[in-house]
PDB file of C-alpha atoms in Angstrom:
ATOM      1  CA  UNK D 229       0.123  73.729 -23.510  1.00 39.00           C
ATOM      2  CA  UNK D 230      -2.881  72.556 -26.039  1.00 39.00           C
ATOM      3  CA  UNK D 231      -4.805  75.404 -27.357  1.00 32.00           C
ATOM      4  CA  UNK D 232      -8.489  76.162 -25.909  1.00 36.00           C
ATOM      5  CA  UNK D 233     -11.180  76.710 -27.917  1.00 38.00           C
ATOM      6  CA  UNK D 234     -12.176  80.246 -28.542  1.00 38.00           C
ATOM      7  CA  UNK D 235      -8.273  80.910 -28.715  1.00 39.00           C
ATOM      8  CA  UNK D 236      -7.818  80.364 -32.537  1.00 42.00           C
ATOM      9  CA  UNK D 237      -9.456  83.668 -33.701  1.00 42.00           C
ATOM     10  CA  UNK D 238      -6.646  85.435 -31.956  1.00 45.00           C
ATOM     11  CA  UNK D 239      -4.184  84.579 -35.414  1.00 49.00           C
ATOM     12  CA  UNK D 240      -1.985  82.671 -33.272  1.00 54.00           C
ATOM     13  CA  UNK D 241      -1.010  79.304 -35.069  1.00 54.00           C
ATOM     14  CA  UNK D 242      -2.493  75.983 -33.015  1.00 58.00           C
ATOM     15  CA  UNK D 243       0.312  73.583 -32.216  1.00 66.00           C
ATOM     16  CA  UNK D 244      -0.008  70.042 -33.838  1.00 69.00           C
ATOM     17  CA  UNK D 245      -1.579  67.677 -31.027  1.00 67.00           C
ATOM     18  CA  UNK D 246       0.973  65.125 -29.180  1.00 71.00           C
ATOM     19  CA  UNK D 247       0.722  61.472 -29.629  1.00 61.00           C
ATOM     20  CA  UNK D 248      -0.598  60.940 -26.208  1.00 64.00           C
ATOM     21  CA  UNK D 249      -3.576  64.000 -27.063  1.00 69.00           C
ATOM     22  CA  UNK D 250      -4.390  62.330 -30.288  1.00 66.00           C
ATOM     23  CA  UNK D 251      -4.845  58.930 -28.497  1.00 59.00           C
ATOM     24  CA  UNK D 252      -6.804  60.355 -25.898  1.00 63.00           C
ATOM     25  CA  UNK D 253      -9.011  61.957 -28.747  1.00 63.00           C
ATOM     26  CA  UNK D 254      -9.823  59.234 -30.454  1.00 54.00           C
ATOM     27  CA  UNK D 255     -10.729  57.156 -27.449  1.00 51.00           C
ATOM     28  CA  UNK D 256     -13.413  59.485 -26.514  1.00 56.00           C
ATOM     29  CA  UNK D 257     -14.668  59.498 -30.071  1.00 51.00           C
ATOM     30  CA  UNK D 258     -14.795  56.151 -29.604  1.00 50.00           C
ATOM     31  CA  UNK D 259     -12.324  54.920 -32.939  1.00 46.00           C
ATOM     32  CA  UNK D 260      -9.691  53.260 -30.357  1.00 46.00           C
ATOM     33  CA  UNK D 261      -6.253  53.492 -29.800  1.00 44.00           C
ATOM     34  CA  UNK D 262      -3.606  54.183 -32.367  1.00 48.00           C
ATOM     35  CA  UNK D 263      -1.775  50.815 -32.890  1.00 50.00           C
ATOM     36  CA  UNK D 264       1.949  50.213 -32.464  1.00 51.00           C
ATOM     37  CA  UNK D 265       4.235  51.330 -35.466  1.00 52.00           C
ATOM     38  CA  UNK D 266       6.457  48.535 -36.972  1.00 48.00           C
ATOM     39  CA  UNK D 267       8.821  48.350 -39.934  1.00 55.00           C
ATOM     40  CA  UNK D 268       7.684  45.602 -42.237  1.00 56.00           C
ATOM     41  CA  UNK D 269       8.777  42.210 -42.422  1.00 54.00           C
ATOM     42  CA  UNK D 270      10.206  41.074 -45.248  1.00 62.00           C
ATOM     43  CA  UNK D 271      11.884  37.557 -46.307  1.00 59.00           C
ATOM     44  CA  UNK D 272      14.350  36.908 -48.990  1.00 66.00           C
ATOM     45  CA  UNK D 273      13.442  34.044 -51.891  1.00 60.00           C
ATOM     46  CA  UNK D 274      15.819  31.887 -50.182  1.00 62.00           C
ATOM     47  CA  UNK D 275      14.460  32.239 -46.732  1.00 59.00           C
ATOM     48  CA  UNK D 276      11.207  31.274 -47.675  1.00 51.00           C
ATOM     49  CA  UNK D 277      11.537  27.463 -47.333  1.00 54.00           C
ATOM     50  CA  UNK D 278      12.662  27.576 -43.736  1.00 53.00           C
ATOM     51  CA  UNK D 279       8.984  29.174 -43.129  1.00 48.00           C
ATOM     52  CA  UNK D 280       6.930  26.029 -42.458  1.00 45.00           C
ATOM     53  CA  UNK D 281       4.705  25.021 -39.909  1.00 38.00           C
ATOM     54  CA  UNK D 282       4.270  21.158 -38.797  1.00 38.00           C
ATOM     55  CA  UNK D 283       0.555  20.832 -39.305  1.00 37.00           C
ATOM     56  CA  UNK D 284      -0.416  17.313 -39.412  1.00 40.00           C
ATOM     57  CA  UNK D 285      -3.936  15.496 -40.269  1.00 52.00           C
ATOM     58  CA  UNK D 286      -7.163  16.569 -38.633  1.00 70.00           C
ATOM     59  CA  UNK D 287      -9.781  14.190 -37.017  1.00 88.00           C
ATOM     60  CA  UNK D 288      -9.878  11.968 -34.241  1.00 93.00           C
ATOM     61  CA  UNK D 289      -7.098  10.960 -32.165  1.00 94.00           C
ATOM     62  CA  UNK D 290      -7.968   7.176 -32.064  1.00 95.00           C
ATOM     63  CA  UNK D 291      -4.466   6.339 -30.178  1.00 95.00           C
ATOM     64  CA  UNK D 292      -0.738   6.169 -30.419  1.00 95.00           C
ATOM     65  CA  UNK D 293       1.042   4.427 -33.029  1.00 93.00           C
ATOM     66  CA  UNK D 294       4.421   2.280 -32.185  1.00 91.00           C
ATOM     67  CA  UNK D 295       6.530   5.433 -31.505  1.00 93.00           C
ATOM     68  CA  UNK D 296       4.372   7.308 -29.243  1.00 93.00           C
ATOM     69  CA  UNK D 297       2.729   9.711 -31.792  1.00 94.00           C
ATOM     70  CA  UNK D 298      -0.582  10.789 -32.047  1.00 94.00           C
ATOM     71  CA  UNK D 299      -2.748   8.471 -34.358  1.00 95.00           C
ATOM     72  CA  UNK D 300      -5.195  10.335 -36.157  1.00 94.00           C
ATOM     73  CA  UNK D 301      -8.434   8.903 -38.036  1.00 94.00           C
ATOM     74  CA  UNK D 302     -10.090  11.487 -40.627  1.00 94.00           C
ATOM     75  CA  UNK D 303     -13.681  10.509 -40.349  1.00 94.00           C
ATOM     76  CA  UNK D 304     -15.140  13.904 -41.321  1.00 93.00           C
ATOM     77  CA  UNK D 305     -14.888  14.120 -45.431  1.00 94.00           C
ATOM     78  CA  UNK D 306     -16.540  15.624 -48.019  1.00 95.00           C
ATOM     79  CA  UNK D 307     -16.552  11.973 -50.098  1.00 95.00           C
ATOM     80  CA  UNK D 308     -17.954   8.687 -48.530  1.00 96.00           C
ATOM     81  CA  UNK D 309     -16.135   6.848 -46.123  1.00 97.00           C
ATOM     82  CA  UNK D 310     -16.714   3.180 -45.122  1.00 97.00           C
ATOM     83  CA  UNK D 311     -14.362   1.959 -42.262  1.00 97.00           C
ATOM     84  CA  UNK D 312     -14.982  -1.431 -40.437  1.00 97.00           C
ATOM     85  CA  UNK D 313     -13.517  -2.684 -37.166  1.00 98.00           C
ATOM     86  CA  UNK D 314     -13.148  -6.273 -36.235  1.00 97.00           C
ATOM     87  CA  UNK D 315     -13.375  -5.876 -32.851  1.00 97.00           C
ATOM     88  CA  UNK D 316     -14.851  -4.870 -29.774  1.00 97.00           C
ATOM     89  CA  UNK D 317     -17.192  -2.720 -28.787  1.00 97.00           C
ATOM     90  CA  UNK D 318     -15.563  -0.441 -26.485  1.00 97.00           C
ATOM     91  CA  UNK D 319     -12.931   0.841 -28.779  1.00 98.00           C
ATOM     92  CA  UNK D 320     -16.070   1.785 -31.123  1.00 97.00           C
ATOM     93  CA  UNK D 321     -17.425   3.612 -28.217  1.00 97.00           C
ATOM     94  CA  UNK D 322     -14.624   5.205 -27.714  1.00 97.00           C
ATOM     95  CA  UNK D 323     -13.918   6.309 -31.286  1.00 97.00           C
ATOM     96  CA  UNK D 324     -17.689   7.638 -31.367  1.00 96.00           C
ATOM     97  CA  UNK D 325     -17.165   9.787 -27.801  1.00 94.00           C
ATOM     98  CA  UNK D 326     -14.305  11.545 -29.437  1.00 95.00           C
ATOM     99  CA  UNK D 327     -16.147  12.255 -32.752  1.00 95.00           C
ATOM    100  CA  UNK D 328     -19.071  13.924 -31.379  1.00 92.00           C
ATOM    101  CA  UNK D 329     -16.508  15.869 -28.894  1.00 91.00           C
ATOM    102  CA  UNK D 330     -15.195  17.075 -32.506  1.00 90.00           C
ATOM    103  CA  UNK D 331     -18.654  18.294 -33.617  1.00 89.00           C
ATOM    104  CA  UNK D 332     -19.730  15.443 -35.402  1.00 93.00           C
ATOM    105  CA  UNK D 333     -23.210  14.177 -35.017  1.00 93.00           C
ATOM    106  CA  UNK D 334     -23.403  10.327 -33.842  1.00 95.00           C
ATOM    107  CA  UNK D 335     -26.388   7.892 -35.138  1.00 96.00           C
ATOM    108  CA  UNK D 336     -25.912   4.544 -33.599  1.00 97.00           C
ATOM    109  CA  UNK D 337     -27.619   1.322 -35.618  1.00 97.00           C
ATOM    110  CA  UNK D 338     -27.698  -1.301 -32.982  1.00 97.00           C
ATOM    111  CA  UNK D 339     -29.630  -4.725 -31.893  1.00 95.00           C
ATOM    112  CA  UNK D 340     -28.656  -3.870 -28.503  1.00 96.00           C
ATOM    113  CA  UNK D 341     -29.347  -0.436 -27.130  1.00 95.00           C
ATOM    114  CA  UNK D 342     -28.596  -1.166 -23.720  1.00 96.00           C
ATOM    115  CA  UNK D 343     -25.162  -1.341 -24.141  1.00 96.00           C
ATOM    116  CA  UNK D 344     -25.441   2.541 -25.167  1.00 95.00           C
ATOM    117  CA  UNK D 345     -27.496   3.712 -23.189  1.00 92.00           C
ATOM    118  CA  UNK D 346     -25.239   4.737 -20.411  1.00 91.00           C
ATOM    119  CA  UNK D 347     -23.348   7.049 -23.135  1.00 92.00           C
ATOM    120  CA  UNK D 348     -26.735   8.535 -23.926  1.00 90.00           C
ATOM    121  CA  UNK D 349     -27.365   9.463 -20.557  1.00 88.00           C
ATOM    122  CA  UNK D 350     -23.701  10.836 -20.469  1.00 87.00           C
ATOM    123  CA  UNK D 351     -24.094  12.860 -23.198  1.00 83.00           C
ATOM    124  CA  UNK D 352     -27.542  14.469 -22.304  1.00 76.00           C
ATOM    125  CA  UNK D 353     -29.912  12.154 -23.391  1.00 64.00           C
ATOM    126  CA  UNK D 354     -29.399  12.227 -26.994  1.00 58.00           C
ATOM    127  CA  UNK D 355     -29.414  15.983 -27.580  1.00 60.00           C
ATOM    128  CA  UNK D 356     -25.851  16.751 -27.516  1.00 63.00           C
ATOM    129  CA  UNK D 357     -24.571  14.537 -30.611  1.00 84.00           C
ATOM    130  CA  UNK D 358     -25.331  11.339 -30.415  1.00 91.00           C
ATOM    131  CA  UNK D 359     -28.748   8.889 -30.712  1.00 93.00           C
ATOM    132  CA  UNK D 360     -29.765   5.386 -30.930  1.00 95.00           C
ATOM    133  CA  UNK D 361     -31.673   3.631 -33.372  1.00 95.00           C
ATOM    134  CA  UNK D 362     -32.910   0.273 -33.822  1.00 95.00           C
ATOM    135  CA  UNK D 363     -31.470  -1.759 -36.992  1.00 95.00           C
ATOM    136  CA  UNK D 364     -32.768  -0.219 -39.848  1.00 93.00           C
ATOM    137  CA  UNK D 365     -34.450   2.717 -38.613  1.00 94.00           C
ATOM    138  CA  UNK D 366     -31.752   5.324 -38.802  1.00 94.00           C
ATOM    139  CA  UNK D 367     -33.346   8.258 -40.427  1.00 93.00           C
ATOM    140  CA  UNK D 368     -31.385  10.350 -43.238  1.00 91.00           C
ATOM    141  CA  UNK D 369     -29.276  12.696 -40.912  1.00 91.00           C
ATOM    142  CA  UNK D 370     -29.230  15.858 -43.060  1.00 89.00           C
ATOM    143  CA  UNK D 371     -25.644  16.457 -43.749  1.00 91.00           C
ATOM    144  CA  UNK D 372     -23.519  19.023 -44.358  1.00 92.00           C
ATOM    145  CA  UNK D 373     -19.657  20.163 -44.313  1.00 91.00           C
ATOM    146  CA  UNK D 374     -20.908  22.104 -40.682  1.00 91.00           C
ATOM    147  CA  UNK D 375     -22.806  19.110 -39.713  1.00 91.00           C
ATOM    148  CA  UNK D 376     -21.030  16.027 -40.269  1.00 95.00           C
ATOM    149  CA  UNK D 377     -22.246  12.895 -39.295  1.00 96.00           C
ATOM    150  CA  UNK D 378     -20.741   9.416 -38.313  1.00 96.00           C
ATOM    151  CA  UNK D 379     -23.054   6.401 -38.719  1.00 97.00           C
ATOM    152  CA  UNK D 380     -21.947   3.336 -36.410  1.00 97.00           C
ATOM    153  CA  UNK D 381     -23.393   0.337 -37.372  1.00 97.00           C
ATOM    154  CA  UNK D 382     -23.393  -2.226 -34.109  1.00 97.00           C
ATOM    155  CA  UNK D 383     -25.431  -4.892 -35.757  1.00 96.00           C
ATOM    156  CA  UNK D 384     -23.977  -8.439 -34.663  1.00 94.00           C
ATOM    157  CA  UNK D 385     -21.919 -10.936 -37.095  1.00 92.00           C
ATOM    158  CA  UNK D 386     -24.491 -10.490 -40.260  1.00 92.00           C
ATOM    159  CA  UNK D 387     -25.395  -6.652 -40.339  1.00 93.00           C
ATOM    160  CA  UNK D 388     -28.028  -5.926 -43.123  1.00 91.00           C
ATOM    161  CA  UNK D 389     -27.550  -3.664 -46.301  1.00 84.00           C
ATOM    162  CA  UNK D 390     -27.964  -0.386 -44.452  1.00 78.00           C
ATOM    163  CA  UNK D 391     -30.465   2.250 -45.368  1.00 83.00           C
ATOM    164  CA  UNK D 392     -28.277   5.006 -44.330  1.00 87.00           C
ATOM    165  CA  UNK D 393     -24.873   4.551 -46.237  1.00 93.00           C
ATOM    166  CA  UNK D 394     -21.971   6.846 -46.186  1.00 96.00           C
ATOM    167  CA  UNK D 395     -21.769   9.927 -48.612  1.00 96.00           C
ATOM    168  CA  UNK D 396     -20.181  13.185 -48.117  1.00 96.00           C
ATOM    169  CA  UNK D 397     -19.889  14.574 -44.649  1.00 96.00           C
ATOM    170  CA  UNK D 398     -20.823  10.947 -43.240  1.00 96.00           C
ATOM    171  CA  UNK D 399     -18.891   8.226 -42.668  1.00 97.00           C
ATOM    172  CA  UNK D 400     -20.238   4.799 -41.729  1.00 97.00           C
ATOM    173  CA  UNK D 401     -18.089   2.712 -38.961  1.00 98.00           C
ATOM    174  CA  UNK D 402     -19.187  -0.764 -38.896  1.00 97.00           C
ATOM    175  CA  UNK D 403     -18.551  -3.277 -36.056  1.00 97.00           C
ATOM    176  CA  UNK D 404     -17.778  -6.794 -36.911  1.00 97.00           C
ATOM    177  CA  UNK D 405     -17.483  -8.576 -33.306  1.00 96.00           C
ATOM    178  CA  UNK D 406     -15.914 -12.073 -35.217  1.00 94.00           C
ATOM    179  CA  UNK D 407     -15.469 -12.823 -39.106  1.00 93.00           C
ATOM    180  CA  UNK D 408     -18.676 -13.897 -40.581  1.00 89.00           C
ATOM    181  CA  UNK D 409     -19.330 -14.827 -44.284  1.00 90.00           C
ATOM    182  CA  UNK D 410     -20.374 -11.312 -44.921  1.00 91.00           C
ATOM    183  CA  UNK D 411     -17.076  -9.879 -43.180  1.00 93.00           C
ATOM    184  CA  UNK D 412     -15.054 -10.548 -46.696  1.00 93.00           C
ATOM    185  CA  UNK D 413     -17.454  -8.141 -48.679  1.00 93.00           C
ATOM    186  CA  UNK D 414     -17.443  -5.652 -45.924  1.00 95.00           C
ATOM    187  CA  UNK D 415     -13.866  -5.606 -45.678  1.00 95.00           C
ATOM    188  CA  UNK D 416     -13.586  -5.303 -49.685  1.00 94.00           C
ATOM    189  CA  UNK D 417     -15.402  -2.395 -49.555  1.00 94.00           C
ATOM    190  CA  UNK D 418     -14.142  -0.509 -46.908  1.00 96.00           C
ATOM    191  CA  UNK D 419     -11.606   2.449 -47.243  1.00 96.00           C
ATOM    192  CA  UNK D 420      -9.941   1.058 -44.061  1.00 97.00           C
ATOM    193  CA  UNK D 421     -10.002  -1.956 -41.810  1.00 97.00           C
ATOM    194  CA  UNK D 422      -9.297  -2.231 -38.125  1.00 97.00           C
ATOM    195  CA  UNK D 423      -8.616  -5.748 -36.905  1.00 98.00           C
ATOM    196  CA  UNK D 424      -8.357  -6.447 -32.865  1.00 98.00           C
ATOM    197  CA  UNK D 425      -7.259  -9.715 -31.271  1.00 97.00           C
ATOM    198  CA  UNK D 426      -8.702 -12.450 -33.514  1.00 97.00           C
ATOM    199  CA  UNK D 427      -8.315 -16.618 -33.705  1.00 97.00           C
ATOM    200  CA  UNK D 428      -5.558 -17.948 -35.508  1.00 97.00           C
ATOM    201  CA  UNK D 429      -8.140 -19.249 -38.007  1.00 97.00           C
ATOM    202  CA  UNK D 430      -9.829 -15.863 -38.559  1.00 97.00           C
ATOM    203  CA  UNK D 431      -6.203 -14.286 -38.848  1.00 97.00           C
ATOM    204  CA  UNK D 432      -5.243 -16.300 -41.528  1.00 97.00           C
ATOM    205  CA  UNK D 433      -8.407 -15.861 -43.184  1.00 96.00           C
ATOM    206  CA  UNK D 434      -8.081 -12.343 -43.237  1.00 96.00           C
ATOM    207  CA  UNK D 435      -4.674 -12.588 -44.526  1.00 96.00           C
ATOM    208  CA  UNK D 436      -5.789 -14.002 -47.458  1.00 95.00           C
ATOM    209  CA  UNK D 437      -8.502 -11.527 -47.579  1.00 94.00           C
ATOM    210  CA  UNK D 438      -6.663  -8.399 -47.252  1.00 95.00           C
ATOM    211  CA  UNK D 439      -3.338  -9.952 -48.434  1.00 94.00           C
ATOM    212  CA  UNK D 440      -1.632  -9.265 -45.232  1.00 96.00           C
ATOM    213  CA  UNK D 441       2.330  -9.960 -44.864  1.00 95.00           C
ATOM    214  CA  UNK D 442       2.863 -13.042 -42.417  1.00 96.00           C
ATOM    215  CA  UNK D 443       3.984 -11.167 -39.746  1.00 95.00           C
ATOM    216  CA  UNK D 444       0.808  -9.459 -39.499  1.00 96.00           C
ATOM    217  CA  UNK D 445      -0.870 -12.450 -39.574  1.00 97.00           C
ATOM    218  CA  UNK D 446       0.954 -13.768 -36.696  1.00 97.00           C
ATOM    219  CA  UNK D 447       0.689 -10.888 -34.789  1.00 97.00           C
ATOM    220  CA  UNK D 448      -3.096 -10.947 -34.657  1.00 98.00           C
ATOM    221  CA  UNK D 449      -3.866 -13.641 -32.264  1.00 98.00           C
ATOM    222  CA  UNK D 450      -1.714 -12.318 -29.669  1.00 97.00           C
ATOM    223  CA  UNK D 451      -2.883  -8.390 -29.673  1.00 97.00           C
ATOM    224  CA  UNK D 452      -3.561  -6.986 -26.397  1.00 97.00           C
ATOM    225  CA  UNK D 453      -6.830  -5.318 -25.297  1.00 96.00           C
ATOM    226  CA  UNK D 454      -6.678  -1.673 -26.798  1.00 96.00           C
ATOM    227  CA  UNK D 455      -4.571  -2.720 -29.778  1.00 97.00           C
ATOM    228  CA  UNK D 456      -5.683  -2.240 -33.037  1.00 97.00           C
ATOM    229  CA  UNK D 457      -3.883  -2.868 -36.812  1.00 97.00           C
ATOM    230  CA  UNK D 458      -5.761  -0.606 -39.073  1.00 97.00           C
ATOM    231  CA  UNK D 459      -5.381  -1.291 -42.507  1.00 96.00           C
ATOM    232  CA  UNK D 460      -6.211   0.958 -45.911  1.00 93.00           C
ATOM    233  CA  UNK D 461      -4.913   0.172 -49.501  1.00 88.00           C
ATOM    234  CA  UNK D 462      -1.398   1.516 -49.114  1.00 86.00           C
ATOM    235  CA  UNK D 463      -0.637   1.702 -45.543  1.00 91.00           C
ATOM    236  CA  UNK D 464      -0.691  -0.825 -42.173  1.00 94.00           C
ATOM    237  CA  UNK D 465      -0.590   0.624 -38.528  1.00 95.00           C
ATOM    238  CA  UNK D 466      -0.341  -0.567 -35.111  1.00 97.00           C
ATOM    239  CA  UNK D 467      -2.485   1.915 -32.997  1.00 97.00           C
ATOM    240  CA  UNK D 468      -2.897   1.646 -29.096  1.00 97.00           C
ATOM    241  CA  UNK D 469      -6.209   3.223 -28.134  1.00 97.00           C
ATOM    242  CA  UNK D 470      -5.585   4.695 -24.358  1.00 94.00           C
ATOM    243  CA  UNK D 471      -8.934   5.869 -22.499  1.00 96.00           C
ATOM    244  CA  UNK D 472      -8.938   9.611 -20.735  1.00 95.00           C
ATOM    245  CA  UNK D 473      -9.736   9.340 -16.927  1.00 96.00           C
ATOM    246  CA  UNK D 474     -13.649  10.336 -18.058  1.00 94.00           C
ATOM    247  CA  UNK D 475     -13.766   7.203 -20.799  1.00 96.00           C
ATOM    248  CA  UNK D 476     -12.423   5.203 -18.360  1.00 96.00           C
ATOM    249  CA  UNK D 477     -14.988   6.072 -15.776  1.00 95.00           C
ATOM    250  CA  UNK D 478     -17.974   5.916 -18.505  1.00 95.00           C
ATOM    251  CA  UNK D 479     -16.435   2.804 -20.453  1.00 95.00           C
ATOM    252  CA  UNK D 480     -14.250   1.233 -18.465  1.00 95.00           C
ATOM    253  CA  UNK D 481     -10.757  -0.038 -19.644  1.00 96.00           C
ATOM    254  CA  UNK D 482      -9.734  -1.430 -22.575  1.00 96.00           C
ATOM    255  CA  UNK D 483     -11.354  -4.777 -23.655  1.00 95.00           C
ATOM    256  CA  UNK D 484     -11.583  -6.838 -26.892  1.00 94.00           C
ATOM    257  CA  UNK D 485     -14.654  -8.768 -25.437  1.00 88.00           C
ATOM    258  CA  UNK D 486     -18.159  -7.297 -24.317  1.00 80.00           C
TER     259      UNK D 486
END
């Protein structure tokens, strides 16, 4: 039995409170419960190599590769990053939706705002991460590590030089529906280029501009809807963009033509 208050003056030694009693006292005083007591965990030097985690790239999942693994596009970067897609509006809109879902703000520069209005309404009238501007009217976005921005340029076959360019935490994705005289310059300046189904003549020109191997050049005219060949300086990868149910309801099924 615990010693009650007033009995200490009798000279009797007060017994040490039990663990449950100390826990109740701590809880009453607002200090919380006593945590569990465990032995320390230790590893030998030889065991350290086994302590590994399968961590992949972070970014926007834009589809799956040929092996069915998620293909991730890292758009939020501390350095300038330019992406060019020679393809359809549908793929760019899916990327924009998914970029906004990761916390990035999306600024769309377009000459066809009616093609984006449904997305704007679905995302809260431009208050939740996506805003549409006329060509040449994109204001400075005030980017930072906490508020990265994706600028989407949907300005036709001959997009003018943009007032807002890529920079720290601001990537630029330019959509070209087909090849045009400005395409080689944009492709050479881009860090990443995506190519969807094009004509045999366009494929041959892209093969020369991008130094593509013959199998890739021959495959481009036959790519299915939703399939993109993404190319960087050191890598080439086919990616199939598969929409979610919500994306299908908003944007429809994959398509190359708009």
